CSV table of C-alpha atoms in Angstrom, one decimal:
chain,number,residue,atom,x,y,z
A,27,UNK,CA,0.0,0.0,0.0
A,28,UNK,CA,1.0,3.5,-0.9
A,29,UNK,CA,0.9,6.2,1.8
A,30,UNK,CA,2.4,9.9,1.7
A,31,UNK,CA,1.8,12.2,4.5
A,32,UNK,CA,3.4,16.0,3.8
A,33,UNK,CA,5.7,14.3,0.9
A,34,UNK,CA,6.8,11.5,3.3
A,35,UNK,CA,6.2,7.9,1.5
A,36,UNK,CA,5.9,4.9,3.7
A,37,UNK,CA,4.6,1.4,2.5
A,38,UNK,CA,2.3,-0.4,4.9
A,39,UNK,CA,2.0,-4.1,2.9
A,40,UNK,CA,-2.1,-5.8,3.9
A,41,UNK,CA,-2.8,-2.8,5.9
A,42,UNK,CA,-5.7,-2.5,4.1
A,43,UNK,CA,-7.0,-6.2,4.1
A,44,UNK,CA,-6.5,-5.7,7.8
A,45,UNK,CA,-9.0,-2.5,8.1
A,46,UNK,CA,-11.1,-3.9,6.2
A,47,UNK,CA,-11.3,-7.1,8.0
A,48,UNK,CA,-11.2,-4.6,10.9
A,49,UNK,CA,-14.6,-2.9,9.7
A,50,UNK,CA,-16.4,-6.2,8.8
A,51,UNK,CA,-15.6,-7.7,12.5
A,52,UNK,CA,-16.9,-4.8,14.0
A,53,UNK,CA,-20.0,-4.6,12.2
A,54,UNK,CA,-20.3,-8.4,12.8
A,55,UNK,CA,-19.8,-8.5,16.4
A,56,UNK,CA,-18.4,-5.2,18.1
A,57,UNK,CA,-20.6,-4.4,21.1
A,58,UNK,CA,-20.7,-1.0,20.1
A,59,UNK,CA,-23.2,-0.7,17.0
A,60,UNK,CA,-24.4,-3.9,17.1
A,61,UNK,CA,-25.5,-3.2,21.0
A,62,UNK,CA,-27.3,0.2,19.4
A,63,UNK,CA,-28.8,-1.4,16.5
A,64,UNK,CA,-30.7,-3.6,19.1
A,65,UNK,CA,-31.3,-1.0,21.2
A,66,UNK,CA,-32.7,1.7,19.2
A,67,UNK,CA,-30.5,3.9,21.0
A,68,UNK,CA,-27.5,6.5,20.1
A,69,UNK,CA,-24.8,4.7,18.9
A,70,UNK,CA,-21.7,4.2,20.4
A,71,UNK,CA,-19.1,6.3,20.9
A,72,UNK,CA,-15.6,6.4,22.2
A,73,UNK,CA,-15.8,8.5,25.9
A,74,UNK,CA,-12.8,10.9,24.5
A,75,UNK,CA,-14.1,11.2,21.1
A,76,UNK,CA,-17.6,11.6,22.6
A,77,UNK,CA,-16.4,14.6,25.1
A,78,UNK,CA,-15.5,16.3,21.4
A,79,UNK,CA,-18.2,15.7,19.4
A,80,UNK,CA,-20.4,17.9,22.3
A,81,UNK,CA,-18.0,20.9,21.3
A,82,UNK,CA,-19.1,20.1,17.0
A,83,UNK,CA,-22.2,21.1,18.3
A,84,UNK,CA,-20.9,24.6,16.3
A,85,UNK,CA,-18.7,25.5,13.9
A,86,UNK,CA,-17.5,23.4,10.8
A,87,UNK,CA,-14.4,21.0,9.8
A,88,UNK,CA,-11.8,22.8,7.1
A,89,UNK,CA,-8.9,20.5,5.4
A,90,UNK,CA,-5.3,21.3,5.8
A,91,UNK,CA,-2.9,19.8,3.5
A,92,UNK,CA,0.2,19.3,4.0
A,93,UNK,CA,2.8,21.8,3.0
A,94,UNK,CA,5.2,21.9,0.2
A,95,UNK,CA,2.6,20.9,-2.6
A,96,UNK,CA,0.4,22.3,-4.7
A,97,UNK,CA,-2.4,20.2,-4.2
A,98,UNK,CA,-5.3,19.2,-6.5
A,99,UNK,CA,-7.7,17.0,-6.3
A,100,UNK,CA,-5.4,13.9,-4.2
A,101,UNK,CA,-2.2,14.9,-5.8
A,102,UNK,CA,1.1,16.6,-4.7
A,103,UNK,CA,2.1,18.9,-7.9
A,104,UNK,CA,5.3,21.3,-7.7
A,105,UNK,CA,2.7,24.2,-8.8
A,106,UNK,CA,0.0,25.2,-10.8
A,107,UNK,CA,1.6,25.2,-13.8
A,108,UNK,CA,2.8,21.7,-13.5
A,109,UNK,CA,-0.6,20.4,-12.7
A,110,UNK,CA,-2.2,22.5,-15.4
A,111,UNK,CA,-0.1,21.2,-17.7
A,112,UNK,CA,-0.6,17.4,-16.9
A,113,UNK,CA,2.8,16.7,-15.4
A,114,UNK,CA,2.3,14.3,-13.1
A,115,UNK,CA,2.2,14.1,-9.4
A,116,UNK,CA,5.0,13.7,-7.0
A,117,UNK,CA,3.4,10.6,-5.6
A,118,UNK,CA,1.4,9.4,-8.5
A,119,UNK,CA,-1.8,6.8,-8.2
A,120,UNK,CA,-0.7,3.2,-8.5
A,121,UNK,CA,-2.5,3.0,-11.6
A,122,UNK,CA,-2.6,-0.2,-14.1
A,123,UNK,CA,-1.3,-0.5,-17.7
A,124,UNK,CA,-5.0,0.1,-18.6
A,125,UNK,CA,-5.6,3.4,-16.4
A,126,UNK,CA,-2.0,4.5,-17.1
A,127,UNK,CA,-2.9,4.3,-21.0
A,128,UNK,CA,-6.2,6.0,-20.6
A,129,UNK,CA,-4.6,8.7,-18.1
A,130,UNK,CA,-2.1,9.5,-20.7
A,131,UNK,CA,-4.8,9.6,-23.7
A,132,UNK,CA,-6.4,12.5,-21.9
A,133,UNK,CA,-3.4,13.9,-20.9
A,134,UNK,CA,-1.6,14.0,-24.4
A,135,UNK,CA,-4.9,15.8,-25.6
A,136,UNK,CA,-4.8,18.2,-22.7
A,137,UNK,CA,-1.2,19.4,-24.3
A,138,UNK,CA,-3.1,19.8,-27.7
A,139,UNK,CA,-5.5,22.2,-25.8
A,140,UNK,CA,-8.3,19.5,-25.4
A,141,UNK,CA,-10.2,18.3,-22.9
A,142,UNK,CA,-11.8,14.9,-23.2
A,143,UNK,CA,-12.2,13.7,-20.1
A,144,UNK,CA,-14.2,15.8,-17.2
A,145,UNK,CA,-17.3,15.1,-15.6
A,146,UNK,CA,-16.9,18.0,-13.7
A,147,UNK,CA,-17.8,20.0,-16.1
A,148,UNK,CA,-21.5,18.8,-16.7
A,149,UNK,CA,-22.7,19.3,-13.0
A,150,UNK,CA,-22.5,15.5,-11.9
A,151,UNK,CA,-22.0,15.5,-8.3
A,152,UNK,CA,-18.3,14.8,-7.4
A,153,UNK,CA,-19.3,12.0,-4.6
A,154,UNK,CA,-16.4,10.3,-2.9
A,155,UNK,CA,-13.8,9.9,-3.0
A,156,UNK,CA,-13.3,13.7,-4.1
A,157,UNK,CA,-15.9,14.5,-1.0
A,158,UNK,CA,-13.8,12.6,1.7
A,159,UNK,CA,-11.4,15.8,2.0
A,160,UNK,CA,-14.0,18.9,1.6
A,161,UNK,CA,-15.1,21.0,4.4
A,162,UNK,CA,-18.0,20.5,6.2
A,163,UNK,CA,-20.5,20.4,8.9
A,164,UNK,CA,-20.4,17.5,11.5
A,165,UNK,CA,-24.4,16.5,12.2
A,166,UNK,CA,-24.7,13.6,14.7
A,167,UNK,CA,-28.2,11.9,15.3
A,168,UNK,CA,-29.2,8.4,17.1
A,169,UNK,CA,-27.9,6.3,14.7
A,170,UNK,CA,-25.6,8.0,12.0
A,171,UNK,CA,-23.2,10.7,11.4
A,172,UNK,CA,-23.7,13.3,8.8
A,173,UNK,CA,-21.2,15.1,6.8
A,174,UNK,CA,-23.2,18.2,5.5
A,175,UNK,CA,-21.1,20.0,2.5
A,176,UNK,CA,-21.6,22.8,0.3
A,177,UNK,CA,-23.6,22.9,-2.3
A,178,UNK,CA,-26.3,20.8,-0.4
A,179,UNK,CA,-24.6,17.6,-0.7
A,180,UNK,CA,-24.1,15.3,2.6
A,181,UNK,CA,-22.9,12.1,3.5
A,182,UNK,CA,-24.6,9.5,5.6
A,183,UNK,CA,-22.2,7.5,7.8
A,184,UNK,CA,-24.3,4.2,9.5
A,185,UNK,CA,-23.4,3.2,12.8
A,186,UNK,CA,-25.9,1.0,13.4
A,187,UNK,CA,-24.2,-2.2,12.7
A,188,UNK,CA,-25.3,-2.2,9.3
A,189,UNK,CA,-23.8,-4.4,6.9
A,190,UNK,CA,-22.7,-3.0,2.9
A,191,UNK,CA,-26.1,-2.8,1.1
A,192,UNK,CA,-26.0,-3.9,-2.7
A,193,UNK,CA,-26.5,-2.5,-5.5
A,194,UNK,CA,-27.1,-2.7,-8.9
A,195,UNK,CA,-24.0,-0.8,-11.4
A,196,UNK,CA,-26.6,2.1,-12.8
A,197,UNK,CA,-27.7,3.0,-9.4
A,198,UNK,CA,-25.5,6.1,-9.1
A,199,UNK,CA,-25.1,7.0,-5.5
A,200,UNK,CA,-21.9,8.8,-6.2
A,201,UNK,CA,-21.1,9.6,-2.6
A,202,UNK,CA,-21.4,5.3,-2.4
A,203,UNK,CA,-22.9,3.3,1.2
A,204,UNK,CA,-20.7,4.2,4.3
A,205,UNK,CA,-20.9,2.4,7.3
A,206,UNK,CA,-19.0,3.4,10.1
A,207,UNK,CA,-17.6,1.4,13.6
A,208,UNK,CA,-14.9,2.4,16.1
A,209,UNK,CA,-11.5,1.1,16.3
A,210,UNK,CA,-10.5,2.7,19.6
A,211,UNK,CA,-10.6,6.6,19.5
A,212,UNK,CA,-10.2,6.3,15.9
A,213,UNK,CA,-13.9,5.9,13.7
A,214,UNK,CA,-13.2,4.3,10.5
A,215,UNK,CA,-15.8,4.2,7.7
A,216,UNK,CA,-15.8,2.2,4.7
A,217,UNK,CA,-17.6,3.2,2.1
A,218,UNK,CA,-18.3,1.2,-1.3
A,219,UNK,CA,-20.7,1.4,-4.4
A,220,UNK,CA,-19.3,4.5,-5.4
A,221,UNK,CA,-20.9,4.6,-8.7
A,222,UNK,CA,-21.7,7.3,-11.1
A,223,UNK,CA,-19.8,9.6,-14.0
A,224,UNK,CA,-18.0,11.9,-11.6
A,225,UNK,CA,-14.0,12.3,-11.8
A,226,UNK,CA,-13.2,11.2,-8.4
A,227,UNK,CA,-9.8,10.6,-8.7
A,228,UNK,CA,-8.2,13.7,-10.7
A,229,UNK,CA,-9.1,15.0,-13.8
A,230,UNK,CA,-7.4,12.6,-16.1
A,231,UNK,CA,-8.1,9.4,-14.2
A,232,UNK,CA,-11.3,7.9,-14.2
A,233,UNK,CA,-12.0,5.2,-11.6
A,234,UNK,CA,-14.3,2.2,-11.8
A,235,UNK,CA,-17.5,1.3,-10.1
A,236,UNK,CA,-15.2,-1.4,-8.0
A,237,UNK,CA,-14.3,1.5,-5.7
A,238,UNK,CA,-13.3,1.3,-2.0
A,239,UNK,CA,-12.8,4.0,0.1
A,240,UNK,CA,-11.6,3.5,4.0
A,241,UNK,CA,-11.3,6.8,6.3
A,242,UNK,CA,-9.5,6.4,9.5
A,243,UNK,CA,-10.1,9.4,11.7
A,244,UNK,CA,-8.4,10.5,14.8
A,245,UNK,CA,-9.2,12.7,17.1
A,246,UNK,CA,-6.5,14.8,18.2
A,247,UNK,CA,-8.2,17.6,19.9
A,248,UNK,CA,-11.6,19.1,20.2
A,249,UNK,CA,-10.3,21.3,17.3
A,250,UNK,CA,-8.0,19.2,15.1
A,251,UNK,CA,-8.4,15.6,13.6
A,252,UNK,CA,-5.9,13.5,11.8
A,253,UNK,CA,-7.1,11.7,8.7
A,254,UNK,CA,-6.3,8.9,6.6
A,255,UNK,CA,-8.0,8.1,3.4
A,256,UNK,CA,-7.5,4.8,1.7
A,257,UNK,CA,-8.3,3.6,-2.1
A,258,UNK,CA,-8.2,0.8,-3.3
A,259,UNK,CA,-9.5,-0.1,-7.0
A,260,UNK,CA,-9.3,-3.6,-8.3
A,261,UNK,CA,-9.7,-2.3,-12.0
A,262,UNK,CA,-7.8,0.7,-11.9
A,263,UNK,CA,-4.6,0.6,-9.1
A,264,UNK,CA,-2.1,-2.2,-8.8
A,265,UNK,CA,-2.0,-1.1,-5.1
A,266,UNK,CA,-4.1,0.7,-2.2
A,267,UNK,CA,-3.2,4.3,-2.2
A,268,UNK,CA,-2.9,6.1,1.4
A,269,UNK,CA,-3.3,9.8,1.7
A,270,UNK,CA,-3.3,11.6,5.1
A,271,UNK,CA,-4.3,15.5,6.3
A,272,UNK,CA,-6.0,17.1,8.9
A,273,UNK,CA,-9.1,18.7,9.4
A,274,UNK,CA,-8.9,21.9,11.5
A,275,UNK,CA,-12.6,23.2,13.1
A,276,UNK,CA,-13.1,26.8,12.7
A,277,UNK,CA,-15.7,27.3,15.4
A,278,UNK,CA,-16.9,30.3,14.0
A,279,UNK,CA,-17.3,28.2,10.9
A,280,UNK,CA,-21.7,28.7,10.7
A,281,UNK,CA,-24.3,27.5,8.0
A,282,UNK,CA,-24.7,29.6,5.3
A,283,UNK,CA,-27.5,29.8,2.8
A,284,UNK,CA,-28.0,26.5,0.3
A,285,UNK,CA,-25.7,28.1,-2.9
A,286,UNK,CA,-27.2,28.1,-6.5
A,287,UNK,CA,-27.0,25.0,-8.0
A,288,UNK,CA,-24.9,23.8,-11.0
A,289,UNK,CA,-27.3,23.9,-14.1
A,290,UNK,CA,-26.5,22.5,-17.1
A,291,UNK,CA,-27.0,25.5,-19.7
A,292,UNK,CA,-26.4,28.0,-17.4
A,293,UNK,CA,-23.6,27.7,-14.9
A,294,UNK,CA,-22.0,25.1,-16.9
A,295,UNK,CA,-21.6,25.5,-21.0
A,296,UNK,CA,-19.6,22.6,-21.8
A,297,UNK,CA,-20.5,19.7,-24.8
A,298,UNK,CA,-19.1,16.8,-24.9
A,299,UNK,CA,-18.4,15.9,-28.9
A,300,UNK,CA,-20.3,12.5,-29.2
A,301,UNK,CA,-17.3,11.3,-31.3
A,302,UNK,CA,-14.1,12.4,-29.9
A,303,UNK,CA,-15.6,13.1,-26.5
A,304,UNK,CA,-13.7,16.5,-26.6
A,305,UNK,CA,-15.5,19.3,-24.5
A,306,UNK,CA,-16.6,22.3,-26.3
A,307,UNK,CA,-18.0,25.6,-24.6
A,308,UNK,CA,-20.9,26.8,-26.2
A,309,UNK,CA,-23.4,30.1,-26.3
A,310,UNK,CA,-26.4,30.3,-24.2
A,311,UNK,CA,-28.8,27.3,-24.7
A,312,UNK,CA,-25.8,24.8,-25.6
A,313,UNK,CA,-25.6,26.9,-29.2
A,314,UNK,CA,-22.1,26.2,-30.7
A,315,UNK,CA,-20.1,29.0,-30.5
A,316,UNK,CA,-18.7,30.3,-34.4
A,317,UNK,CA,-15.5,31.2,-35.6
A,318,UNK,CA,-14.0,34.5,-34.3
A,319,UNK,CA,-13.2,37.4,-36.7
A,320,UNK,CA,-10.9,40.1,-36.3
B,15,UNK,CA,-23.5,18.7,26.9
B,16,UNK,CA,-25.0,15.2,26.6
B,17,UNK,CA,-25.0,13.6,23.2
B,18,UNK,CA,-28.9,13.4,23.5
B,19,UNK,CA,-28.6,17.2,23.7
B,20,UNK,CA,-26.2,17.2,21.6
B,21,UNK,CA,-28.5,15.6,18.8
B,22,UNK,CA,-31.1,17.5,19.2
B,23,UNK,CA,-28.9,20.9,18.5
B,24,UNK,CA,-27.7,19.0,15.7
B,25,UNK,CA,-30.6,18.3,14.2
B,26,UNK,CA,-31.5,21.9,14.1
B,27,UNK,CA,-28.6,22.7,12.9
B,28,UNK,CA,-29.7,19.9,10.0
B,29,UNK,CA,-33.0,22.3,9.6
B,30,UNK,CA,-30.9,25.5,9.0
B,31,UNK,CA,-29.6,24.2,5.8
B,32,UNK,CA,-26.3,23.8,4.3
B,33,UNK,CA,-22.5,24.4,5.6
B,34,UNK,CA,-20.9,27.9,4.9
B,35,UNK,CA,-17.4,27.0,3.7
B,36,UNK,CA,-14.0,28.3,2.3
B,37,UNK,CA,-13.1,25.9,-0.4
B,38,UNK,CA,-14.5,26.6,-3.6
B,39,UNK,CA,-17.9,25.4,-4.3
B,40,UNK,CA,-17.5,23.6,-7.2
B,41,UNK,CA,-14.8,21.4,-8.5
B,42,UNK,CA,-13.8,23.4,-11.9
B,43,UNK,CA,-13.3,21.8,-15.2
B,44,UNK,CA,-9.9,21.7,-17.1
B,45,UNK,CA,-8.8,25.0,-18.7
B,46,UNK,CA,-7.0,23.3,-21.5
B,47,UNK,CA,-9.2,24.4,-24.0
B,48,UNK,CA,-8.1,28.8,-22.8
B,49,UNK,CA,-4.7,29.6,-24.6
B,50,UNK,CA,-2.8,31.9,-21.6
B,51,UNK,CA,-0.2,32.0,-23.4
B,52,UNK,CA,1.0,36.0,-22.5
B,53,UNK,CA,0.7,38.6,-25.2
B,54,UNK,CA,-2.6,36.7,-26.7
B,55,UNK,CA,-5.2,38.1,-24.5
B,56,UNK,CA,-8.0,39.6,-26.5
B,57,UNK,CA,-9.8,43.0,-26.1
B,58,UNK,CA,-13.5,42.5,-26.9
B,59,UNK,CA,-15.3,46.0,-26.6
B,60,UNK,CA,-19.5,45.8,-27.2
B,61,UNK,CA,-22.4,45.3,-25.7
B,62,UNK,CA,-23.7,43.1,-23.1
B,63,UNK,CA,-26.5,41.4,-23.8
B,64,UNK,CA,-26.6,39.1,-20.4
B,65,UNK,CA,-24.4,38.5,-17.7
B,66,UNK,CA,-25.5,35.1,-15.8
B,67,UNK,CA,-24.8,35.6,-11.8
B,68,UNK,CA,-24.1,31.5,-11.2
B,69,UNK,CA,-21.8,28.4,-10.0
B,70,UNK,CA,-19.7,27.0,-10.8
B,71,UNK,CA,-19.4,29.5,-13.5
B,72,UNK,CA,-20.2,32.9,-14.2
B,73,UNK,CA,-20.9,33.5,-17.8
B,74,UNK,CA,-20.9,36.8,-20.1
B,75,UNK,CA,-22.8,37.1,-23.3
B,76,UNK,CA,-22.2,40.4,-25.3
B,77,UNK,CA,-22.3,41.5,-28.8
B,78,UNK,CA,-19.1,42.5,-30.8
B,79,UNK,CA,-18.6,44.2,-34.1
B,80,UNK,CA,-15.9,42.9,-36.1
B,81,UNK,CA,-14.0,45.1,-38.4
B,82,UNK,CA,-15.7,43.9,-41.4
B,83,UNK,CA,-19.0,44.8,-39.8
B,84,UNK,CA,-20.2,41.7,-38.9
B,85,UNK,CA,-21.8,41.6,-35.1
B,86,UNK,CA,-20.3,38.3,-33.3
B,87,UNK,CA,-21.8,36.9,-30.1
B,88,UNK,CA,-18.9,35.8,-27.2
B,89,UNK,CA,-19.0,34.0,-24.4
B,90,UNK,CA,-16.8,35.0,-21.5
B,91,UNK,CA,-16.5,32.4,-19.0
B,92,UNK,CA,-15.9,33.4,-14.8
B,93,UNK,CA,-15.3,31.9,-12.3
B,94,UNK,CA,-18.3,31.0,-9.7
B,95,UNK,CA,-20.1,33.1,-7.6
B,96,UNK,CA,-17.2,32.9,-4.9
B,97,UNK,CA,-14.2,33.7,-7.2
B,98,UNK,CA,-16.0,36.1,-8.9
B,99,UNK,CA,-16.8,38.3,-5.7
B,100,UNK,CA,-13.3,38.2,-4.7
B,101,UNK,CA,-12.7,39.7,-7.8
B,102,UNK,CA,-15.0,43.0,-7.4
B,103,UNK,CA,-17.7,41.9,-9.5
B,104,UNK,CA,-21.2,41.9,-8.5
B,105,UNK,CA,-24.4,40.4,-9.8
B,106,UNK,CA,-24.8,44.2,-11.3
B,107,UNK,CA,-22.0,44.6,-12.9
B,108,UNK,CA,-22.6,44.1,-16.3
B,109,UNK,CA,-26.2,45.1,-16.9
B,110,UNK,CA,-28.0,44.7,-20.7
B,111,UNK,CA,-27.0,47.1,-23.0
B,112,UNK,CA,-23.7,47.9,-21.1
B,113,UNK,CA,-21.1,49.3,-23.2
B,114,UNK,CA,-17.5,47.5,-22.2
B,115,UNK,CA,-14.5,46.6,-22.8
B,116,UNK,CA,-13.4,43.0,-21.5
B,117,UNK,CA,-10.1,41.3,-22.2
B,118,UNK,CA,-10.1,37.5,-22.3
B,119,UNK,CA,-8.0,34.0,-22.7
B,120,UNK,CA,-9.3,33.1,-25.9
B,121,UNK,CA,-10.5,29.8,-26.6
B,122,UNK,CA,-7.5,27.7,-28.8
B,123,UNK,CA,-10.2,26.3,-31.5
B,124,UNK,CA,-10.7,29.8,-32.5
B,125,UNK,CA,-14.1,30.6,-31.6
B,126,UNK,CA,-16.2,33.2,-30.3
B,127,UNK,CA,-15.4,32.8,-26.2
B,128,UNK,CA,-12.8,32.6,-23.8
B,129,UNK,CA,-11.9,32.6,-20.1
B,130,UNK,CA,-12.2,36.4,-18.1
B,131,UNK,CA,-8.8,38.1,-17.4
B,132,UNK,CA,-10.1,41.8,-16.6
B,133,UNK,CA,-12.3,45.0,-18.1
B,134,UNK,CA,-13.7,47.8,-17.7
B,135,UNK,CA,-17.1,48.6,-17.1
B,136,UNK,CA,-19.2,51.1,-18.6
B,137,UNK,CA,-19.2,53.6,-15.1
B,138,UNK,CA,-15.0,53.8,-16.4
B,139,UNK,CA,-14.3,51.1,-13.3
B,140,UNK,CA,-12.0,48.8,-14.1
B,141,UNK,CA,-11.7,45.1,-12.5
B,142,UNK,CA,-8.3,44.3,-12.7
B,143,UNK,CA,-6.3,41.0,-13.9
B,144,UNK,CA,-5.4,39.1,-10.6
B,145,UNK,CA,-2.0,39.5,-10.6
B,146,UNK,CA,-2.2,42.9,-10.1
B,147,UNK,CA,-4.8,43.0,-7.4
């Protein structure tokens, strides 16, 4: 498994076979959601961990990154140029043959000016695992954990001893099925079924529907939590790829008003040629734009 | 505070409705398609017919004469709402019928749009490239 925290590369070989042996044991017999799930009462939660989650009660949860990067989407780039121009990252995604062919496809046309690959840019939701390092709003109610992000998106985090639901490939959830369970101090959610056309990984590497997603996080202080995000994708990756940050609360952080929506046509003008797949911006209405004149 | 309290102030804090935050609101697209290449900005100077307020984009429509006298429609691409505030822009900024001057990353295909670098409005304001903010 590949892990990098602030530029620092460590391998940790069956780490993730252990979490996630970890996650299915605890579901499976762990006093602590199992207990609530029978109970109908709040879940379980870790006395020190518990004594913070009182303070959430205000403010919201921002990412810091480590330093010395430019960072973009789960990448560490020298700079904006580099990353704009495709160059790729200083600890790049174990991708396969297949992935590492596609990745370059896009990125070879992004040097001819082209962009052919970015769900972004049509308003999809960006789901996990882009949403397991935004800011947001910690909600906790009897029997799951809330992440509440902008642009009225949340995330629903069981802890009621659920196990994985299953699902059928079109069934876009994009954000996937998390359940959560405690490891110690430290809650770790697994989350899988992370379908839909959203970009996910970076902008030139699409990911399958056989995406996992394991965040480990670890309360430092009532203000600070260290994070660990895992991937792992069978079709894609020839290993698990670790990245780690913090979140920092900002306890002034406060709701704000729902912000407008991206619209197709309006807020986002890109077409996506049917045949080379290259995005095109276009006039209001999706009308193609026409050759410029002096 | 017990977590039953706890719950309870969350789930009014549920009611209240989404999460004020600092990163931006959208994930953008790629920008491959704008040539930044310095020295090949554009100076369009016509009339504004719309100028759409929204996320993750902010978009400008106005009308351009070319020199041969033909009027061209552009489309000048923002940022979102966020970027675009921190820019000195405002929802009223470019009103129907404005007359402006607006200079732009082109597109590289060649066509009528591009990405917004800076202008000046028709009250003689000027919004500035970033750089030089």
């Amino acid at each position: 498994m590949t892990t990098f925290t602030g530029g620092a590369k460590r391998t940790a070989t069956g780490a993730l076979m252990k979490m996630a042996a970890g996650a299915l044991l605890a579901a499976a017999i762990a006093v602590t959601p199992a207990a609530a799930a029978a109970s109908k009462s709040i879940p379980y939660i870790p006395e020190k961990f518990a004594d913070m989650v009182a303070d959430w009660e205000t403010g919201t949860w921002q990412v810091k990154e480590p330093d010395g990067c430019f960072w973009a989407y789960w990448g560490c780039f020298a700079s904006q140029e580099t990353y704009n121009a495709g160059v790729p990252a200083k600890f790049p995604l174990p991708l396969n043959a297949e992935a590492a062919a596609e990745n370059a496809k896009v990125v070879a046309a992004l040097g001819e000016g082209k962009s052919i690959f970015d769900p972004n840019s049509q308003c999809f939701p960006q789901g996990l695992p882009d949403r397991a390092k935004t800011n947001f709003k910690w909600v906790n109610t009897t029997d799951r954990f809330y992440m509440m992000i902008n642009g009225g998106e949340f995330r629903t985090i069981y802890m009621d001893g659920r196990e994985m639901p299953e699902r059928l490939a079109h069934e876009y959830t994009y954000n996937g099925d998390s359940v959560g369970h405690w490891e110690g101090d430290t809650l770790v959610i697994e989350s899988r079924n992370i379908t839909g056309p959203n970009t996910a990984i970076s902008p030139n590497v699409p990911k399958s529907d056989n995406f996992w997603v394991i965040e480990r996080w670890t309360p430092v202080s009532a203000d600070e939590l260290d994070v660990e995000v895992t991937f792992k994708d069978e079709d894609r990756f020839t290993d698990s790829f670790t990245y780690a940050f913090k979140y920092i609360r900002n306890a002034k952080g406060d709701t704000s008003p729902q912000p407008r929506a991206c619209i197709m046509g309006e807020g986002q003008r890109y077409y996506a040629d049917p045949t080379t797949g290259e995005l095109k911006l276009t006039g209001p209405n999706g009308a193609p734009l026409e050759k410029a004149e002096d | 505070m017990s977590i039953i309290s706890f719950t309870r102030a969350a789930a009014a804090a549920l009611a209240i409705g989404a999460v004020g935050l600092a990163v931006p609101a959208f994930a953008h697209h790629s920008n491959a398609m704008f040539d930044y290449t310095k020295g090949k900005e554009r100076e369009l100077k016509g009339t504004v017919n719309q100028f759409l307020w929204t996320n993750p984009h902010g978009y400008l429509e106005m009308a351009v004469t070319t020199s041969s006298g033909k009027i061209q429609k552009w489309t000048v691409e923002f940022q979102g709402l966020q970027g675009m505030a921190s820019r000195g822009l405002t929802i009223d900024s470019f009103k129907p019928g404005d007359e402006v001057t607006v200079i732009i990353h082109p597109l590289r295909n060649g066509t009528t749009g591009g990405d917004f670098y800076s202008a000046v409005l028709s009250d003689g304001s000027e919004i500035v490239p970033p750089k030089e903010q």
